[in-house]
Amino acid sequence: MSDFQADEITVIEERFEDLLNYYKRVNPKGNYPIVQKAFQVAYQAHDGMRRRSGEPYILHPIAVAEIVAKEIGLGATSISSSLLHDVVEDTEYTIEEMEQLFNSKIASIVDGLTKISGATTLKSDSIQAENFRKLLLTMSDDIRVILIKIADRLHNMRTLDSMPPHKQYKIAAETLFVYAPLCHRLGLYNIKSELEDLAFKYEHPATYADLASKISHSAEERDQLFLRFIKPIEERLKILDFNFEIKKRIKSVYSIWKKMQQKNIPFEEVYDLMATRVVFEPKSYLDEKVQCWNIYSAITGIYRPKPDRIRDWISVPKANGYEALHMTVMGPQGRWFEVQIRSQRMDEVAEKGYAAHWKYKAGPESSETELERWLKTIRELLETPESNAIEFMNDFKLNLFSQEIMVFTPKGEMKVLPQGATALDFAFEIHTELGMQCIGAKVNHNLVPLSHNLKSGDQVEIITSSKQKPQEEWLDFVTTARAKSKIKAIFRNERKKVVQRGEKILEEKLKKLKLTINARILNKLQAHFKVENRDELMYNIGRGSAEVKDIQDILRDKSPRKIVKYWRLQFGNKKNKPVPEKKTESQPTGKRKSVEITDDKSDIDYTVATCCNPIPGDDVIGYIDDNENMVLHKRQCEKAIKLMSSYGNQIVDATWISHKLHSFLSIIQINGIDKQGMLNQISKIISEDQDVNMREVHFNSHDGVFEGVIHLYVHNLEDINNLIFKIVKIKGITNVQRVEKSKL
Ligand code: MN
């Protein structure tokens, strides 16, 4: 080991010892073994890693832990989490190991920090910034995640010099935009002004340097003036038997600059450059507030107060709990001085950002009322002497902005969704196409259904399939307006396409009979298929539930309508919809029975009629033959109609449900213009469709047109309809339809 390395180790160990000793001193009963263990794990995990500045990486987590302990005043859990905050992100360690090595609390804090850091790709627009601010407040159910993140940012800002300039700008802007307002809101005033100053320094280096030098040049004069100013005050307060301290505080460079900008004045005219703070130990027999006012009148006995510059935060503390009495008086050389009067307790409240001091300023957002309620709760708890801030925070669950959740894409991009949003909402939020083909999702790497409710902080990956189509029941579990309107639009479009297809099929059929669509024909067809209007008729023809193969018979009114009517012929298959359970025993009304059949043949023995080759999803009836065997026919099958008219008591109403366990024969007929490669295109579509299997293909072509008949095995009506839609899209195809074997 070189001397250099040995020196480094000494530095690291000393830094940590210093931190540990500090913690032991302020919290003698604290859990320091866990802090030691956290250090050991982090030290070993980051071994060999260096920061951009060249120093060993471990010095960064130590520095963050120091800020957390000394400047924010948090305890062992937070200090340990700070030491471990980059371990999961940058090394081989997992959250699970954090839990095993430490506890679930530390693991969940480290998890929150890792997620936030994945989401810090801040875009320049303010909407994203506001979202990010909310994110910091919502996604961690433990407020310590945010506090540690702030400490992390503070240390990164303190060491920003080692970053390349373009990154400095970005980080500085983000700090000013996101972290400073957050600190303000949380009452971390000191950290807030340090962050602002550091950010300002990198954003406006020249202005910063100029102001900083003006401040330091005027320091000596200011110090002398300060001493002259406070001397009579000190004397008077001693006479009044106060135990006190008078401190001076120089405004931050950034806030001086802001004042110059706002009031459009030069540096020299910023009169409240310096504030004088009188911090006293209250006398036990007198109310703190009364003592503040006593000091106030003591000072007004020496200097003339500016009447409009009294700020009484004692009678009515600020919303975040800040208490103090502010006054401005005319001091030596006719200069104005601001004086802040505070008890020691008030001073600590103002200086250290415990939960007491969550800063908050009313904004236009509606969710702010919740924040107010939350702040009120914190204050109530803090006013109870038994509860201490740290203990309180350990159990604290943050539920701000509960109307919204923030979730992430696998790339760490954040999306804001309403509370109750599902994986499907998320898919539509990203892209309509993604929503339409969504079949499921992985939330935090676990497979979940589309209807899964998302939580803040979830990482969501959408799983798609090109075979997926939007389902009507999707409307039951999407909550965003965007997803709802997209799904509805898709159904409208789908229907339109089917209607158009229906028109085309009917036109073709009529053309062969040298007829065109007219009112008489429409009336006949509507009556025959029992539909209300033209649109519905075309829709049923288009999707194949109203077959117009025997259109001549229908038009001549030779259809077996009267018989069929008795059987409540129903068109419009209820495919895809869960069928309500039907009882298998005889129904009390008449001879008609209804039976539910599934393709796993579990309960009922059945065979499929070869004349009409029904498949699950078709409107079917069952004929019980002499051997007690059930034969399934399409309801419109000619043979079935004959059977119904003769053996009505042997017919049962059937609902055929597919679990996609078995495949059934189905035949399609394709007509089109004979083009090169057509056959190839068709067979490609069929072979790529995983739901269908090709058995036989027959193709004939003559005079530039072709006719194809394909025998397929499919699970159900949906499979075959999907396939028909795909084939009909091929250029040159004029007609695709299901045919019955008996009619070939
Ligand atoms: Mn870090």
mmCIF file of C-alpha atoms in Angstrom, residues 408-652:
data_model
loop_
_atom_site.group_PDB
_atom_site.id
_atom_site.type_symbol
_atom_site.label_atom_id
_atom_site.label_comp_id
_atom_site.label_asym_id
_atom_site.label_seq_id
_atom_site.Cartn_x
_atom_site.Cartn_y
_atom_site.Cartn_z
ATOM 1 C CA PHE A 408 -42.353 5.963 -14.410
ATOM 2 C CA THR A 409 -41.584 4.458 -17.762
ATOM 3 C CA PRO A 410 -38.787 1.862 -17.859
ATOM 4 C CA LYS A 411 -36.515 4.687 -19.047
ATOM 5 C CA GLY A 412 -37.308 6.729 -15.945
ATOM 6 C CA GLU A 413 -39.599 9.230 -17.605
ATOM 7 C CA MET A 414 -42.289 10.417 -15.245
ATOM 8 C CA LYS A 415 -46.003 10.442 -15.996
ATOM 9 C CA VAL A 416 -48.650 12.089 -13.842
ATOM 10 C CA LEU A 417 -51.948 10.227 -13.670
ATOM 11 C CA PRO A 418 -55.070 10.637 -11.577
ATOM 12 C CA GLN A 419 -55.435 8.513 -8.474
ATOM 13 C CA GLY A 420 -56.984 5.160 -9.402
ATOM 14 C CA ALA A 421 -55.377 5.036 -12.839
ATOM 15 C CA THR A 422 -54.675 1.572 -14.204
ATOM 16 C CA ALA A 423 -51.909 0.034 -16.275
ATOM 17 C CA LEU A 424 -54.126 0.494 -19.332
ATOM 18 C CA ASP A 425 -54.490 4.236 -18.633
ATOM 19 C CA PHE A 426 -50.725 4.444 -18.475
ATOM 20 C CA ALA A 427 -50.415 2.688 -21.848
ATOM 21 C CA PHE A 428 -52.796 5.159 -23.499
ATOM 22 C CA GLU A 429 -51.024 8.026 -21.774
ATOM 23 C CA ILE A 430 -47.814 7.100 -23.543
ATOM 24 C CA HIS A 431 -49.213 6.307 -26.965
ATOM 25 C CA THR A 432 -52.596 5.366 -28.414
ATOM 26 C CA GLU A 433 -51.047 2.499 -30.336
ATOM 27 C CA LEU A 434 -49.498 1.165 -27.133
ATOM 28 C CA GLY A 435 -52.877 1.280 -25.431
ATOM 29 C CA MET A 436 -54.625 -0.494 -28.271
ATOM 30 C CA GLN A 437 -52.211 -3.388 -28.281
ATOM 31 C CA CYS A 438 -51.761 -3.609 -24.547
ATOM 32 C CA ILE A 439 -52.244 -7.103 -23.139
ATOM 33 C CA GLY A 440 -50.703 -6.624 -19.723
ATOM 34 C CA ALA A 441 -47.996 -4.809 -17.821
ATOM 35 C CA LYS A 442 -45.057 -5.290 -15.579
ATOM 36 C CA VAL A 443 -45.252 -3.120 -12.494
ATOM 37 C CA ASN A 444 -41.993 -3.029 -10.614
ATOM 38 C CA HIS A 445 -41.046 -6.081 -12.690
ATOM 39 C CA ASN A 446 -44.106 -8.103 -11.659
ATOM 40 C CA LEU A 447 -46.641 -9.178 -14.225
ATOM 41 C CA VAL A 448 -50.071 -7.610 -13.658
ATOM 42 C CA PRO A 449 -53.340 -7.423 -15.621
ATOM 43 C CA LEU A 450 -54.429 -4.346 -17.565
ATOM 44 C CA SER A 451 -56.850 -3.397 -14.833
ATOM 45 C CA HIS A 452 -54.117 -3.181 -12.177
ATOM 46 C CA ASN A 453 -54.298 0.029 -10.108
ATOM 47 C CA LEU A 454 -51.042 1.975 -10.091
ATOM 48 C CA LYS A 455 -49.397 3.663 -7.117
ATOM 49 C CA SER A 456 -47.026 6.590 -6.943
ATOM 50 C CA GLY A 457 -43.475 5.542 -7.639
ATOM 51 C CA ASP A 458 -44.426 2.470 -9.648
ATOM 52 C CA GLN A 459 -42.282 1.647 -12.608
ATOM 53 C CA VAL A 460 -44.519 0.437 -15.412
ATOM 54 C CA GLU A 461 -43.607 -1.485 -18.504
ATOM 55 C CA ILE A 462 -46.378 -2.184 -21.016
ATOM 56 C CA ILE A 463 -46.578 -5.537 -22.740
ATOM 57 C CA THR A 464 -48.165 -5.527 -26.163
ATOM 58 C CA SER A 465 -49.225 -7.968 -28.788
ATOM 59 C CA SER A 466 -49.934 -7.178 -32.403
ATOM 60 C CA LYS A 467 -52.899 -9.530 -32.072
ATOM 61 C CA GLN A 468 -54.549 -7.469 -29.370
ATOM 62 C CA LYS A 469 -57.646 -5.459 -30.132
ATOM 63 C CA PRO A 470 -59.477 -3.065 -27.836
ATOM 64 C CA GLN A 471 -62.205 -4.752 -25.826
ATOM 65 C CA GLU A 472 -65.443 -3.195 -24.724
ATOM 66 C CA GLU A 473 -64.896 -4.064 -21.081
ATOM 67 C CA TRP A 474 -61.773 -1.906 -21.137
ATOM 68 C CA LEU A 475 -64.093 1.025 -20.668
ATOM 69 C CA ASP A 476 -64.891 -0.342 -17.224
ATOM 70 C CA PHE A 477 -61.395 0.110 -15.907
ATOM 71 C CA VAL A 478 -59.873 3.098 -17.568
ATOM 72 C CA THR A 479 -60.135 6.361 -15.658
ATOM 73 C CA THR A 480 -58.420 8.958 -17.788
ATOM 74 C CA ALA A 481 -60.491 10.907 -20.276
ATOM 75 C CA ARG A 482 -57.804 10.311 -22.851
ATOM 76 C CA ALA A 483 -57.987 6.525 -22.684
ATOM 77 C CA LYS A 484 -61.790 6.554 -22.637
ATOM 78 C CA SER A 485 -62.156 8.705 -25.706
ATOM 79 C CA LYS A 486 -59.510 6.737 -27.611
ATOM 80 C CA ILE A 487 -61.199 3.420 -26.922
ATOM 81 C CA LYS A 488 -64.609 4.763 -27.883
ATOM 82 C CA ALA A 489 -63.210 6.200 -31.083
ATOM 83 C CA ILE A 490 -61.687 2.844 -31.958
ATOM 84 C CA PHE A 491 -65.021 1.100 -31.557
ATOM 85 C CA ARG A 492 -66.721 3.706 -33.683
ATOM 86 C CA ASN A 493 -64.128 3.203 -36.397
ATOM 87 C CA GLU A 494 -64.232 -0.562 -36.200
ATOM 88 C CA ARG A 495 -67.981 -0.525 -36.555
ATOM 89 C CA LYS A 496 -67.767 1.836 -39.494
ATOM 90 C CA LYS A 497 -65.375 -0.500 -41.252
ATOM 91 C CA VAL A 498 -67.649 -3.483 -40.670
ATOM 92 C CA VAL A 499 -70.634 -1.523 -41.948
ATOM 93 C CA GLN A 500 -68.709 -0.575 -45.075
ATOM 94 C CA ARG A 501 -67.726 -4.173 -45.584
ATOM 95 C CA GLY A 502 -71.361 -5.195 -45.214
ATOM 96 C CA GLU A 503 -72.432 -2.714 -47.875
ATOM 97 C CA LYS A 504 -69.795 -4.082 -50.191
ATOM 98 C CA ILE A 505 -70.792 -7.702 -49.642
ATOM 99 C CA LEU A 506 -74.439 -6.923 -50.264
ATOM 100 C CA GLU A 507 -73.672 -4.894 -53.378
ATOM 101 C CA GLU A 508 -71.628 -7.750 -54.804
ATOM 102 C CA LYS A 509 -74.389 -10.256 -54.107
ATOM 103 C CA LEU A 510 -77.037 -8.089 -55.684
ATOM 104 C CA LYS A 511 -74.838 -7.352 -58.666
ATOM 105 C CA LYS A 512 -74.801 -11.009 -59.551
ATOM 106 C CA LEU A 513 -78.603 -10.855 -59.636
ATOM 107 C CA LYS A 514 -78.395 -7.630 -61.616
ATOM 108 C CA LEU A 515 -79.915 -5.721 -58.720
ATOM 109 C CA THR A 516 -78.888 -2.684 -56.711
ATOM 110 C CA ILE A 517 -79.677 -1.723 -53.144
ATOM 111 C CA ASN A 518 -83.095 -0.128 -52.862
ATOM 112 C CA ALA A 519 -85.687 0.507 -50.202
ATOM 113 C CA ARG A 520 -87.716 -2.620 -50.970
ATOM 114 C CA ILE A 521 -84.707 -4.893 -50.681
ATOM 115 C CA LEU A 522 -83.576 -3.195 -47.512
ATOM 116 C CA ASN A 523 -86.987 -3.573 -45.937
ATOM 117 C CA LYS A 524 -87.090 -7.248 -46.764
ATOM 118 C CA LEU A 525 -83.623 -7.857 -45.415
ATOM 119 C CA GLN A 526 -84.220 -5.851 -42.260
ATOM 120 C CA ALA A 527 -87.391 -7.790 -41.607
ATOM 121 C CA HIS A 528 -85.677 -11.079 -42.344
ATOM 122 C CA PHE A 529 -82.731 -10.441 -40.069
ATOM 123 C CA LYS A 530 -84.853 -8.632 -37.503
ATOM 124 C CA VAL A 531 -82.753 -5.491 -37.370
ATOM 125 C CA GLU A 532 -83.926 -1.947 -36.902
ATOM 126 C CA ASN A 533 -82.105 -0.031 -39.566
ATOM 127 C CA ARG A 534 -79.762 -0.053 -42.514
ATOM 128 C CA ASP A 535 -76.670 0.560 -40.409
ATOM 129 C CA GLU A 536 -77.361 -2.432 -38.218
ATOM 130 C CA LEU A 537 -78.149 -4.605 -41.210
ATOM 131 C CA MET A 538 -74.867 -3.752 -42.892
ATOM 132 C CA TYR A 539 -73.026 -4.263 -39.627
ATOM 133 C CA ASN A 540 -74.435 -7.756 -39.265
ATOM 134 C CA ILE A 541 -73.713 -8.604 -42.876
ATOM 135 C CA GLY A 542 -70.231 -7.175 -42.515
ATOM 136 C CA ARG A 543 -69.324 -9.286 -39.563
ATOM 137 C CA GLY A 544 -70.904 -12.382 -40.999
ATOM 138 C CA SER A 545 -73.713 -12.875 -38.525
ATOM 139 C CA ALA A 546 -76.290 -12.129 -41.203
ATOM 140 C CA GLU A 547 -75.566 -14.370 -44.152
ATOM 141 C CA VAL A 548 -76.763 -13.218 -47.513
ATOM 142 C CA LYS A 549 -75.675 -16.256 -49.477
ATOM 143 C CA ASP A 550 -79.287 -17.219 -50.128
ATOM 144 C CA ILE A 551 -80.329 -13.708 -50.867
ATOM 145 C CA GLN A 552 -82.574 -14.814 -53.672
ATOM 146 C CA ASP A 553 -84.649 -16.909 -51.286
ATOM 147 C CA ILE A 554 -84.800 -14.104 -48.772
ATOM 148 C CA LEU A 555 -85.937 -11.658 -51.407
ATOM 149 C CA ARG A 556 -88.546 -14.093 -52.705
ATOM 150 C CA ASP A 557 -89.605 -14.465 -49.113
ATOM 151 C CA LYS A 558 -89.049 -18.191 -49.308
ATOM 152 C CA SER A 559 -86.865 -18.076 -46.280
ATOM 153 C CA PRO A 560 -87.853 -20.438 -43.489
ATOM 154 C CA ARG A 561 -88.473 -17.413 -41.402
ATOM 155 C CA LYS A 562 -91.748 -18.529 -39.861
ATOM 156 C CA ILE A 563 -90.256 -21.664 -38.397
ATOM 157 C CA VAL A 564 -87.097 -20.027 -37.335
ATOM 158 C CA LYS A 565 -88.997 -17.279 -35.646
ATOM 159 C CA TYR A 566 -90.390 -19.801 -33.249
ATOM 160 C CA TRP A 567 -86.885 -20.520 -32.139
ATOM 161 C CA ARG A 568 -86.153 -16.934 -31.390
ATOM 162 C CA LEU A 569 -83.541 -16.722 -34.009
ATOM 163 C CA GLN A 570 -81.031 -14.290 -32.761
ATOM 164 C CA PHE A 571 -78.400 -12.646 -34.787
ATOM 165 C CA GLY A 572 -75.562 -10.673 -33.387
ATOM 166 C CA ASN A 573 -73.398 -13.176 -31.641
ATOM 167 C CA LYS A 574 -72.358 -12.330 -28.185
ATOM 168 C CA LYS A 575 -68.808 -13.228 -28.847
ATOM 169 C CA ASN A 576 -66.134 -12.005 -26.447
ATOM 170 C CA LYS A 577 -68.652 -11.268 -23.800
ATOM 171 C CA PRO A 578 -68.877 -13.398 -20.712
ATOM 172 C CA VAL A 579 -72.081 -15.364 -21.041
ATOM 173 C CA PRO A 580 -74.204 -15.366 -17.934
ATOM 174 C CA GLU A 581 -74.447 -18.792 -16.403
ATOM 175 C CA LYS A 582 -77.333 -20.806 -17.619
ATOM 176 C CA LYS A 583 -78.817 -23.719 -15.832
ATOM 177 C CA THR A 584 -78.471 -27.000 -17.616
ATOM 178 C CA GLU A 585 -81.701 -28.504 -16.384
ATOM 179 C CA SER A 586 -84.965 -28.026 -18.214
ATOM 180 C CA GLN A 587 -86.506 -24.631 -17.986
ATOM 181 C CA PRO A 588 -90.086 -24.496 -16.851
ATOM 182 C CA THR A 589 -91.407 -22.817 -19.986
ATOM 183 C CA GLY A 590 -92.236 -25.402 -22.623
ATOM 184 C CA LYS A 591 -89.917 -28.003 -24.004
ATOM 185 C CA ARG A 592 -87.059 -25.675 -24.708
ATOM 186 C CA LYS A 593 -83.867 -26.394 -22.859
ATOM 187 C CA SER A 594 -80.738 -24.329 -22.778
ATOM 188 C CA VAL A 595 -77.306 -25.700 -22.277
ATOM 189 C CA GLU A 596 -73.876 -24.212 -21.939
ATOM 190 C CA ILE A 597 -71.135 -26.014 -23.772
ATOM 191 C CA THR A 598 -67.448 -25.421 -23.404
ATOM 192 C CA ASP A 599 -64.761 -26.660 -25.726
ATOM 193 C CA ASP A 600 -63.131 -28.745 -23.039
ATOM 194 C CA LYS A 601 -66.056 -31.188 -23.267
ATOM 195 C CA SER A 602 -65.983 -31.511 -19.506
ATOM 196 C CA ASP A 603 -69.683 -31.996 -18.885
ATOM 197 C CA ILE A 604 -71.463 -32.769 -22.086
ATOM 198 C CA ASP A 605 -70.667 -35.116 -24.921
ATOM 199 C CA TYR A 606 -71.133 -33.432 -28.229
ATOM 200 C CA THR A 607 -70.093 -33.627 -31.834
ATOM 201 C CA VAL A 608 -69.915 -30.920 -34.453
ATOM 202 C CA ALA A 609 -72.166 -31.191 -37.495
ATOM 203 C CA THR A 610 -70.186 -31.594 -40.699
ATOM 204 C CA CYS A 611 -72.791 -29.890 -42.858
ATOM 205 C CA CYS A 612 -72.366 -26.405 -41.429
ATOM 206 C CA ASN A 613 -69.140 -26.696 -39.361
ATOM 207 C CA PRO A 614 -70.086 -24.429 -36.462
ATOM 208 C CA ILE A 615 -67.347 -23.115 -34.208
ATOM 209 C CA PRO A 616 -67.528 -21.637 -30.715
ATOM 210 C CA GLY A 617 -69.044 -18.188 -30.893
ATOM 211 C CA ASP A 618 -71.508 -19.180 -33.596
ATOM 212 C CA ASP A 619 -75.175 -19.075 -32.808
ATOM 213 C CA VAL A 620 -75.820 -22.794 -32.363
ATOM 214 C CA ILE A 621 -78.453 -25.307 -31.404
ATOM 215 C CA GLY A 622 -77.942 -28.836 -30.159
ATOM 216 C CA TYR A 623 -79.797 -31.831 -31.577
ATOM 217 C CA ILE A 624 -79.966 -34.814 -29.259
ATOM 218 C CA ASP A 625 -79.881 -37.894 -31.471
ATOM 219 C CA ASP A 626 -81.238 -41.335 -30.683
ATOM 220 C CA ASN A 627 -77.989 -42.348 -28.954
ATOM 221 C CA GLU A 628 -78.289 -39.392 -26.564
ATOM 222 C CA ASN A 629 -75.461 -37.692 -28.399
ATOM 223 C CA MET A 630 -75.605 -33.973 -28.966
ATOM 224 C CA VAL A 631 -74.836 -32.676 -32.442
ATOM 225 C CA LEU A 632 -74.150 -28.978 -32.746
ATOM 226 C CA HIS A 633 -75.483 -27.119 -35.784
ATOM 227 C CA LYS A 634 -75.454 -23.515 -36.769
ATOM 228 C CA ARG A 635 -78.896 -22.163 -36.091
ATOM 229 C CA GLN A 636 -79.243 -21.078 -39.716
ATOM 230 C CA CYS A 637 -78.113 -24.476 -41.035
ATOM 231 C CA GLU A 638 -80.733 -25.891 -43.399
ATOM 232 C CA LYS A 639 -80.416 -29.292 -41.873
ATOM 233 C CA ALA A 640 -80.857 -27.839 -38.394
ATOM 234 C CA ILE A 641 -83.971 -26.008 -39.477
ATOM 235 C CA LYS A 642 -85.381 -29.251 -40.810
ATOM 236 C CA LEU A 643 -84.531 -30.983 -37.530
ATOM 237 C CA MET A 644 -86.115 -28.218 -35.520
ATOM 238 C CA SER A 645 -89.335 -28.424 -37.463
ATOM 239 C CA SER A 646 -89.584 -32.198 -37.060
ATOM 240 C CA TYR A 647 -87.949 -33.035 -33.734
ATOM 241 C CA GLY A 648 -88.505 -29.912 -31.689
ATOM 242 C CA ASN A 649 -88.404 -31.811 -28.418
ATOM 243 C CA GLN A 650 -84.932 -33.105 -29.166
ATOM 244 C CA ILE A 651 -83.489 -29.644 -29.733
ATOM 245 C CA VAL A 652 -81.718 -27.620 -27.065
#
